[in-house]
């Protein structure tokens, strides 16, 4: 079915482009993964690009959803501006960027956004504006890479920008020129990188960028620009045994052992020093972002040193460390047996670093969900695979993630992994489930026990209202303290401790044996001591346990079993 074309590059065009890019990368993901041989033959470039764009799509959709809500209020404007949409796209890609190519794509989108948000908030841009955005995108991406290499996505991006510069006309003509230039550059990449020529493939990251530019053409013309790019004719795909063995052997001889990725809150000067230190530690260094938030990607032998460098520069979080020797192309054709799967594992979504540590100590594989940044289905799929088990119990710990978690579980089941989804609605229910987890039990029995423990745990949270709103407890104003019991607002007040005490009293009125308190970073230090004393004085035979959740969004999480 033909896409309705957009004449100008406005907020709706951004939304359309992101959606089309995600669908196109979904179709091309396996092919791109298969030809991934540089800089590491780990067969995940297509997946990483898909996850990066999926995060961008989620951010753009959130902006449109927010404006749809605002439209019902007095004096509200229309939909989001171009600046709103491209800003969300760039931010979403930045926080969700995966792998080398995903990180570079995030910088390409950020470079476009910097041009399109300059000079106020225009409603749209035309052909010349799009040309300028594509040029700045290519330049900023190249600057983000410590040692740019030709024959990669950087070459393809530069060719796209050069072709766009020579185009005349509106957005459709510029987009088509950029696509044609990128496709021609992609076909030439084997002649620029010997590893591509030996494997008989084009650059995987460049393939992904051409796919994204094809979606841009479709945004403005209503139709995809012909066949999608493919590997060099008669190419030997990188997942073939011979090619994978060659590429793996090459990586084993000279490549670092770990990929390290993290988000970093830091000042520009500290990031400049960080670049120098990480450049000395390894290779494939890409640092993207700005204005206090960065995404850092590097391949190193000493993963701890790479993380410590981030700690010295600022506050790293969402830290991901991947050992190239486990379960990737480096093990293919080298004579090393694949790592044996464990029988059973638990994967849990957690809202803060403190809880992530608690769950990890209990043996779970964790997915960190930052406030306002829920994990996408692809991120859950990767976590389920990373658990490397025949049987996996998935704890979403959020009612809003039930569909995302179900989709991820279904995808992994198709790969032969047995997955049980326990519909936990809060991290405190997940703690209760994890407490009764016994891997030695039969899978069904373990799942029943964990489900029962989670269901017997009532959950609540104390949070601060971000805006005026109607609730089940009345109208709240921005800054009010809200007490939510089982997902519904039950108390509105001004003092965190008083609201928390009222919520706890309501929960314990129905009985209970154990109270779990998870304290967020922004909550008063005295609140848990007050609640512990209240439980000791007013509720006999009820125990209390306190954990620190870190930056978990809510000031306090409460569970009653």
XYZ file of N, CA and C in Angstrom, residues 349-548:
600
model
N 12.871 -6.555 34.353
C 12.983 -5.122 34.081
C 12.952 -4.400 35.427
N 13.932 -3.557 35.677
C 14.013 -2.862 36.969
C 14.144 -1.360 36.737
N 13.558 -0.548 37.631
C 13.504 0.901 37.394
C 14.670 1.705 37.944
N 15.663 1.092 38.553
C 16.760 1.875 39.102
C 18.012 1.044 39.284
N 19.178 1.739 39.393
C 20.446 1.024 39.503
C 20.534 0.203 40.773
N 19.955 0.729 41.863
C 19.993 -0.009 43.119
C 19.267 -1.333 43.022
N 18.080 -1.307 42.446
C 17.325 -2.541 42.271
C 18.008 -3.467 41.274
N 18.650 -2.890 40.272
C 19.371 -3.720 39.308
C 20.443 -4.522 40.028
N 21.156 -3.894 40.957
C 22.164 -4.601 41.731
C 21.560 -5.696 42.590
N 20.421 -5.399 43.215
C 19.739 -6.380 44.056
C 19.305 -7.590 43.243
N 18.670 -7.345 42.102
C 18.211 -8.435 41.244
C 19.393 -9.242 40.704
N 20.474 -8.546 40.341
C 21.648 -9.244 39.808
C 22.260 -10.147 40.859
N 22.344 -9.672 42.093
C 22.876 -10.495 43.182
C 22.031 -11.747 43.388
N 20.732 -11.633 43.102
C 19.831 -12.781 43.240
C 19.895 -13.704 42.026
N 20.733 -13.358 41.052
C 20.934 -14.236 39.906
C 20.158 -13.882 38.664
N 19.458 -12.749 38.656
C 18.638 -12.377 37.503
C 19.453 -11.576 36.486
N 19.058 -11.695 35.225
C 19.557 -10.822 34.167
C 18.643 -9.605 34.132
N 19.192 -8.409 34.230
C 18.352 -7.226 34.376
C 18.359 -6.350 33.135
N 17.239 -5.660 32.945
C 17.090 -4.633 31.916
C 16.699 -3.360 32.651
N 17.540 -2.338 32.582
C 17.296 -1.113 33.334
C 16.323 -0.217 32.584
N 15.256 0.187 33.256
C 14.257 1.094 32.676
C 14.384 2.440 33.377
N 14.914 3.428 32.671
C 15.020 4.763 33.245
C 13.663 5.437 33.243
N 13.442 6.409 34.148
C 12.166 7.126 34.175
C 11.810 7.713 32.812
N 10.637 7.372 32.299
C 10.197 7.866 31.008
C 10.844 7.189 29.826
N 11.665 6.162 30.062
C 12.375 5.471 28.978
C 12.187 3.962 29.108
N 10.980 3.464 28.879
C 10.748 2.022 29.001
C 11.512 1.266 27.931
N 11.957 0.059 28.227
C 12.700 -0.716 27.228
C 11.793 -1.128 26.075
N 12.356 -1.195 24.883
C 11.612 -1.647 23.709
C 11.630 -3.173 23.653
N 10.789 -3.728 22.802
C 10.697 -5.180 22.716
C 12.032 -5.799 22.303
N 12.746 -5.126 21.399
C 14.034 -5.651 20.965
C 15.030 -5.737 22.098
N 14.983 -4.791 23.032
C 15.885 -4.817 24.173
C 15.571 -6.005 25.077
N 14.283 -6.302 25.241
C 13.898 -7.465 26.040
C 14.305 -8.760 25.348
N 14.168 -8.795 24.024
C 14.581 -9.980 23.268
C 16.066 -10.233 23.481
N 16.877 -9.186 23.404
C 18.315 -9.356 23.606
C 18.631 -9.846 25.011
N 17.893 -9.345 26.003
C 18.124 -9.788 27.381
C 17.759 -11.258 27.549
N 16.657 -11.665 26.930
C 16.255 -13.074 27.006
C 17.303 -13.970 26.358
N 17.873 -13.507 25.253
C 18.946 -14.284 24.621
C 20.211 -14.256 25.472
N 20.499 -13.105 26.053
C 21.721 -12.948 26.847
C 21.704 -13.842 28.089
N 20.514 -14.162 28.580
C 20.405 -15.054 29.739
C 20.976 -16.430 29.424
N 20.962 -16.807 28.147
C 21.606 -18.031 27.649
C 21.110 -19.255 28.415
N 19.798 -19.409 28.470
C 19.190 -20.524 29.192
C 18.141 -21.213 28.325
N 17.872 -22.464 28.651
C 16.829 -23.209 27.935
C 15.443 -22.761 28.372
N 15.330 -22.353 29.639
C 14.061 -21.894 30.208
C 14.275 -20.529 30.847
N 13.385 -19.588 30.582
C 13.539 -18.236 31.117
C 12.215 -17.751 31.698
N 12.284 -17.175 32.880
C 11.134 -16.512 33.499
C 11.316 -15.010 33.300
N 10.319 -14.351 32.744
C 10.394 -12.914 32.445
C 9.504 -12.139 33.399
N 10.089 -11.165 34.094
C 9.370 -10.307 35.039
C 9.374 -8.878 34.505
N 8.281 -8.404 33.890
C 8.279 -7.039 33.335
C 8.217 -5.952 34.397
N 7.601 -6.249 35.555
C 7.542 -5.317 36.689
C 6.890 -3.978 36.364
N 6.014 -3.959 35.376
C 5.321 -2.726 34.982
C 4.131 -3.119 34.121
N 2.945 -2.672 34.497
C 1.744 -3.036 33.744
C 1.798 -2.498 32.321
N 2.504 -1.374 32.116
C 2.591 -0.785 30.792
C 3.468 -1.601 29.844
N 4.248 -2.525 30.382
C 5.138 -3.332 29.551
C 4.551 -4.687 29.185
N 3.296 -4.937 29.546
C 2.762 -6.287 29.347
C 2.755 -6.689 27.872
N 2.375 -5.768 26.974
C 2.345 -6.110 25.553
C 3.763 -6.225 24.982
N 4.642 -5.318 25.391
C 6.033 -5.369 24.933
C 6.689 -6.666 25.377
N 6.476 -7.033 26.642
C 7.067 -8.259 27.168
C 6.494 -9.487 26.475
N 5.183 -9.475 26.212
C 4.556 -10.608 25.540
C 5.114 -10.795 24.131
N 5.335 -9.689 23.429
C 5.891 -9.771 22.074
C 7.310 -10.310 22.105
N 8.107 -9.857 23.071
C 9.481 -10.340 23.181
C 9.508 -11.829 23.514
N 8.642 -12.239 24.437
C 8.591 -13.650 24.814
C 8.199 -14.518 23.630
N 7.235 -14.058 22.852
C 6.788 -14.834 21.703
C 7.902 -14.978 20.669
N 8.661 -13.920 20.457
C 9.746 -13.986 19.474
C 10.813 -14.985 19.916
N 11.155 -14.969 21.189
C 12.211 -15.861 21.673
C 11.724 -17.310 21.717
N 10.433 -17.503 21.968
C 9.890 -18.878 21.939
C 10.074 -19.494 20.562
N 9.965 -18.661 19.526
C 10.121 -19.180 18.165
C 11.544 -19.638 17.896
N 12.485 -19.263 18.772
C 13.875 -19.671 18.639
C 14.189 -20.919 19.456
N 13.143 -21.519 20.054
C 13.323 -22.763 20.790
C 13.569 -22.595 22.274
N 13.434 -21.371 22.796
C 13.624 -21.121 24.224
C 12.262 -21.106 24.913
N 12.157 -21.810 26.016
C 10.902 -21.845 26.766
C 10.833 -20.605 27.659
N 9.808 -19.791 27.480
C 9.692 -18.532 28.223
C 8.349 -18.475 28.941
N 8.388 -18.161 30.224
C 7.171 -17.928 31.008
C 7.130 -16.465 31.412
N 6.045 -15.791 31.069
C 5.871 -14.372 31.405
C 4.989 -14.267 32.640
N 5.563 -13.785 33.727
C 4.791 -13.548 34.950
C 4.392 -12.078 34.965
N 3.105 -11.768 35.005
C 2.658 -10.372 34.827
C 2.854 -9.499 36.054
N 4.086 -9.351 36.505
C 4.364 -8.483 37.649
C 4.132 -7.030 37.260
N 3.497 -6.299 38.151
C 3.113 -4.911 37.874
C 4.037 -3.905 38.545
N 4.925 -4.390 39.407
C 5.823 -3.501 40.149
C 7.081 -4.270 40.512
N 8.167 -3.547 40.711
C 9.431 -4.190 41.074
C 9.328 -4.923 42.402
N 8.457 -4.470 43.315
C 8.325 -5.167 44.601
C 7.648 -6.528 44.415
N 6.763 -6.643 43.426
C 6.206 -7.955 43.110
C 7.286 -8.856 42.517
N 8.160 -8.274 41.717
C 9.271 -9.049 41.171
C 10.203 -9.547 42.257
N 10.445 -8.718 43.286
C 11.289 -9.145 44.412
C 10.662 -10.341 45.107
N 9.355 -10.288 45.299
C 8.653 -11.403 45.954
C 8.750 -12.674 45.111
N 8.598 -12.526 43.811
C 8.686 -13.685 42.921
C 10.091 -14.276 42.934
N 11.084 -13.404 42.894
C 12.468 -13.862 42.853
C 12.860 -14.558 44.153
N 12.235 -14.138 45.263
C 12.563 -14.715 46.574
C 12.195 -16.190 46.665
N 11.191 -16.632 45.885
C 10.764 -18.036 45.959
C 11.246 -18.840 44.753
N 12.042 -18.196 43.893
C 12.551 -18.882 42.701
C 13.512 -20.003 43.085
N 13.264 -21.204 42.566
C 14.135 -22.359 42.809
C 14.414 -23.047 41.482
N 15.597 -22.865 40.917
C 15.916 -23.435 39.608
C 15.864 -24.965 39.573
N 15.999 -25.615 40.749
C 16.002 -27.079 40.765
C 14.611 -27.666 40.599
N 13.573 -26.856 40.850
C 12.201 -27.344 40.687
C 11.856 -27.523 39.226
N 10.796 -28.282 38.944
C 10.274 -28.350 37.591
C 9.855 -26.952 37.172
N 10.016 -26.643 35.877
C 9.759 -25.292 35.386
C 8.343 -24.835 35.731
N 7.360 -25.656 35.447
C 5.974 -25.263 35.713
C 5.738 -24.985 37.191
N 6.313 -25.804 38.055
C 6.133 -25.594 39.492
C 6.786 -24.294 39.943
N 7.972 -24.027 39.396
C 8.672 -22.791 39.748
C 7.870 -21.569 39.312
N 7.339 -21.609 38.100
C 6.551 -20.489 37.583
C 5.294 -20.270 38.425
N 4.625 -21.359 38.814
C 3.418 -21.235 39.651
C 3.758 -20.604 40.988
N 4.857 -21.051 41.605
C 5.250 -20.500 42.902
C 5.597 -19.015 42.789
N 6.320 -18.649 41.746
C 6.706 -17.245 41.568
C 5.491 -16.379 41.262
N 4.587 -16.911 40.444
C 3.361 -16.163 40.114
C 2.516 -15.953 41.357
N 2.410 -16.982 42.188
C 1.624 -16.888 43.417
C 2.211 -15.853 44.367
N 3.548 -15.848 44.507
C 4.192 -14.888 45.397
C 3.999 -13.459 44.905
N 4.116 -13.262 43.603
C 3.913 -11.918 43.047
C 2.467 -11.468 43.236
N 1.520 -12.374 42.973
C 0.108 -12.017 43.096
C -0.316 -11.724 44.520
N 0.391 -12.312 45.495
C 0.051 -12.090 46.906
C 0.689 -10.816 47.457
N 1.423 -10.106 46.627
C 2.100 -8.884 47.060
C 1.355 -7.661 46.533
N 0.757 -6.896 47.454
C 0.122 -5.641 47.050
C 1.216 -4.593 46.874
N 1.037 -3.719 45.899
C 2.110 -2.769 45.590
C 1.593 -1.340 45.592
N 2.478 -0.434 45.943
C 2.137 0.999 45.958
C 3.396 1.790 45.662
N 3.190 3.054 45.367
C 4.335 3.941 45.166
C 3.959 5.355 45.563
N 4.973 6.112 45.904
C 4.803 7.531 46.219
C 5.598 8.308 45.178
N 4.936 9.237 44.514
C 5.566 9.998 43.436
C 5.100 11.442 43.489
N 5.721 12.284 42.679
C 5.360 13.697 42.604
C 4.635 13.954 41.289
N 3.496 14.643 41.340
C 2.732 14.948 40.130
C 3.497 15.926 39.252
N 3.551 15.627 37.954
C 4.266 16.495 37.024
C 3.380 17.603 36.475
N 2.065 17.427 36.563
C 1.138 18.400 35.992
C -0.216 18.276 36.660
N -1.065 19.268 36.439
C -2.430 19.182 36.951
C -3.164 18.051 36.236
N -3.943 17.291 37.010
C -4.620 16.155 36.396
C -5.778 15.696 37.255
N -6.753 15.059 36.605
C -7.835 14.388 37.321
C -7.352 13.013 37.746
N -7.620 12.626 38.980
C -7.238 11.299 39.469
C -8.424 10.674 40.191
N -8.279 9.420 40.565
C -9.343 8.729 41.309
C -9.514 9.302 42.712
N -8.534 10.092 43.172
C -8.623 10.712 44.497
C -8.948 12.200 44.414
N -9.238 12.703 43.220
C -9.536 14.111 43.036
C -8.532 14.782 42.106
N -8.558 16.109 42.071
C -7.661 16.871 41.194
C -6.333 17.097 41.904
N -5.259 16.799 41.221
C -3.931 17.088 41.770
C -3.296 18.216 40.976
N -2.383 18.927 41.616
C -1.642 20.000 40.981
C -0.196 19.566 40.795
N 0.495 20.222 39.872
C 1.911 19.928 39.677
C 2.665 20.146 40.982
N 3.469 19.181 41.398
C 4.218 19.273 42.636
C 3.566 18.569 43.808
N 2.297 18.173 43.674
C 1.640 17.419 44.743
C 2.282 16.049 44.897
N 2.245 15.537 46.116
C 2.738 14.190 46.384
C 1.573 13.215 46.238
N 1.768 12.190 45.420
C 0.712 11.226 45.138
C 1.055 9.876 45.740
N 0.061 9.245 46.337
C 0.206 7.881 46.807
C -0.660 6.969 45.954
N -0.036 6.069 45.219
C -0.759 5.174 44.318
C -0.755 3.760 44.907
N -1.922 3.162 45.003
C -2.066 1.802 45.497
C -2.592 0.939 44.363
N -1.836 -0.103 44.021
C -2.196 -0.992 42.916
C -2.470 -0.221 41.625
N -1.706 0.852 41.415
C -1.778 1.602 40.166
C -2.730 2.766 40.146
N -3.587 2.914 41.156
C -4.553 4.013 41.201
C -4.171 5.016 42.287
N -4.366 6.311 41.995
C -4.063 7.343 42.984
C -5.060 7.231 44.133
N -4.525 7.028 45.340
C -5.379 6.872 46.523
C -5.246 8.042 47.489
N -4.093 8.733 47.456
C -3.837 9.822 48.398
C -3.167 10.969 47.655
N -3.584 12.193 47.944
C -2.937 13.398 47.431
C -2.550 14.257 48.621
N -1.297 14.664 48.702
C -0.861 15.458 49.833
C 0.310 16.341 49.479
N 0.914 16.923 50.523
C 2.036 17.838 50.312
C 3.327 17.317 50.923
N 3.239 16.353 51.819
C 4.419 15.859 52.521
C 4.653 14.386 52.164
N 5.868 14.070 51.765
C 6.188 12.709 51.316
C 5.968 11.702 52.438
N 6.464 11.993 53.621
C 6.363 11.044 54.736
C 4.914 10.814 55.131
N 4.122 11.886 55.193
C 2.717 11.737 55.570
C 1.942 10.921 54.538
N 2.177 11.185 53.257
C 1.486 10.429 52.216
C 1.910 8.963 52.262
N 3.195 8.715 52.444
C 3.681 7.341 52.503
C 3.070 6.589 53.685
N 2.965 7.262 54.838
C 2.389 6.626 56.023
C 0.918 6.295 55.802
N 0.188 7.205 55.178
C -1.230 6.962 54.900
C -1.407 5.780 53.954
N -0.576 5.728 52.934
C -0.640 4.618 51.981
C -0.338 3.296 52.673
N 0.694 3.280 53.499
C 1.062 2.051 54.192
C -0.036 1.586 55.140
N -0.663 2.512 55.837
C -1.763 2.156 56.732
C -2.908 1.514 55.950
N -3.243 2.076 54.803
C -4.331 1.511 53.994
C -3.992 0.100 53.526
N -2.738 -0.111 53.159
C -2.342 -1.425 52.679
C -2.359 -2.452 53.804
N -1.851 -2.085 55.001
C -1.780 -3.020 56.118
C -3.132 -3.235 56.790
N -4.105 -2.410 56.470
C -5.456 -2.611 57.025
C -6.023 -3.950 56.572
N -5.572 -4.433 55.434
C -6.038 -5.725 54.924
C -5.139 -6.863 55.368
N -4.158 -6.572 56.249
C -3.266 -7.602 56.740
C -1.954 -7.621 55.982
N -0.996 -8.348 56.512
C 0.307 -8.468 55.876
C 1.338 -8.974 56.863
N 2.401 -9.586 56.330
C 3.461 -10.132 57.164
C 4.809 -9.484 56.899
N 4.970 -8.942 55.683
C 6.257 -8.347 55.313
C 6.039 -7.091 54.490
N 6.702 -6.001 54.904
C 6.662 -4.742 54.162
C 8.018 -4.536 53.495
N 7.990 -4.280 52.186
C 9.203 -3.981 51.438
C 9.185 -2.511 51.037
N 10.235 -1.795 51.372
C 10.357 -0.378 51.016
C 11.574 -0.206 50.106
N 11.371 0.441 48.968
C 12.464 0.717 48.049
C 12.565 2.232 47.896
N 13.646 2.800 48.414
C 13.802 4.248 48.495
C 14.514 4.789 47.268
N 13.913 5.780 46.615
C 14.531 6.437 45.483
C 15.504 7.516 45.908
N 16.368 7.928 44.994
C 17.398 8.918 45.311
C 16.825 10.252 45.779
N 15.646 10.627 45.258
C 15.111 11.953 45.547
C 14.181 11.976 46.756
N 14.021 10.846 47.420
C 13.150 10.791 48.601
C 13.902 11.253 49.840
N 13.205 11.831 50.814
C 13.861 12.219 52.070
C 14.461 10.999 52.764
N 15.644 11.161 53.316
C 16.325 10.045 53.967
C 15.542 9.526 55.166
N 14.723 10.386 55.795
C 14.040 10.021 57.036
C 12.764 9.217 56.816
N 12.290 9.128 55.589
C 10.983 8.534 55.372
C 10.960 7.050 55.727
N 11.993 6.300 55.371
C 11.965 4.864 55.667
C 12.068 4.601 57.166
N 12.879 5.396 57.875
C 12.992 5.221 59.325
C 11.644 5.474 59.994
N 10.931 6.491 59.512
C 9.612 6.800 60.063
C 8.642 5.646 59.815
N 8.658 5.095 58.614
C 7.737 4.001 58.286
C 8.097 2.732 59.046
N 9.400 2.452 59.205
C 9.803 1.277 59.983
C 9.316 1.394 61.424
N 9.475 2.579 62.012
C 9.013 2.787 63.385
C 7.494 2.633 63.482
N 6.790 3.121 62.499
C 5.325 3.032 62.492
C 4.882 1.570 62.454
N 5.552 0.773 61.624
C 5.201 -0.648 61.532
C 5.480 -1.352 62.851
N 6.622 -1.069 63.483
C 6.962 -1.706 64.761
C 5.939 -1.378 65.841
N 5.490 -0.121 65.860
C 4.598 0.331 66.914
C 3.145 -0.091 66.703
N 2.697 -0.102 65.463
C 1.259 -0.295 65.214
C 0.893 -1.664 64.656
N 1.860 -2.404 64.138
C 1.522 -3.669 63.476
C 2.445 -4.779 63.993
N 1.939 -5.566 64.910
C 2.720 -6.632 65.505
C 2.978 -7.735 64.488
N 4.121 -8.350 64.599
C 4.502 -9.506 63.771
C 4.624 -9.166 62.288
N 4.803 -7.882 61.960
C 5.046 -7.479 60.574
C 6.503 -7.030 60.463
N 7.236 -7.654 59.574
C 8.635 -7.298 59.375
C 8.772 -6.262 58.254
N 9.875 -5.529 58.284
C 10.143 -4.513 57.259
C 11.548 -4.706 56.706
N 11.672 -4.622 55.381
C 12.981 -4.681 54.734
C 13.103 -3.468 53.814
N 14.274 -2.834 53.808
C 14.488 -1.590 53.066
C 15.615 -1.782 52.045
N 15.373 -1.311 50.812
C 16.390 -1.326 49.768
C 16.513 0.074 49.193
N 17.655 0.346 48.589
C 17.856 1.610 47.877
C 17.721 1.348 46.384
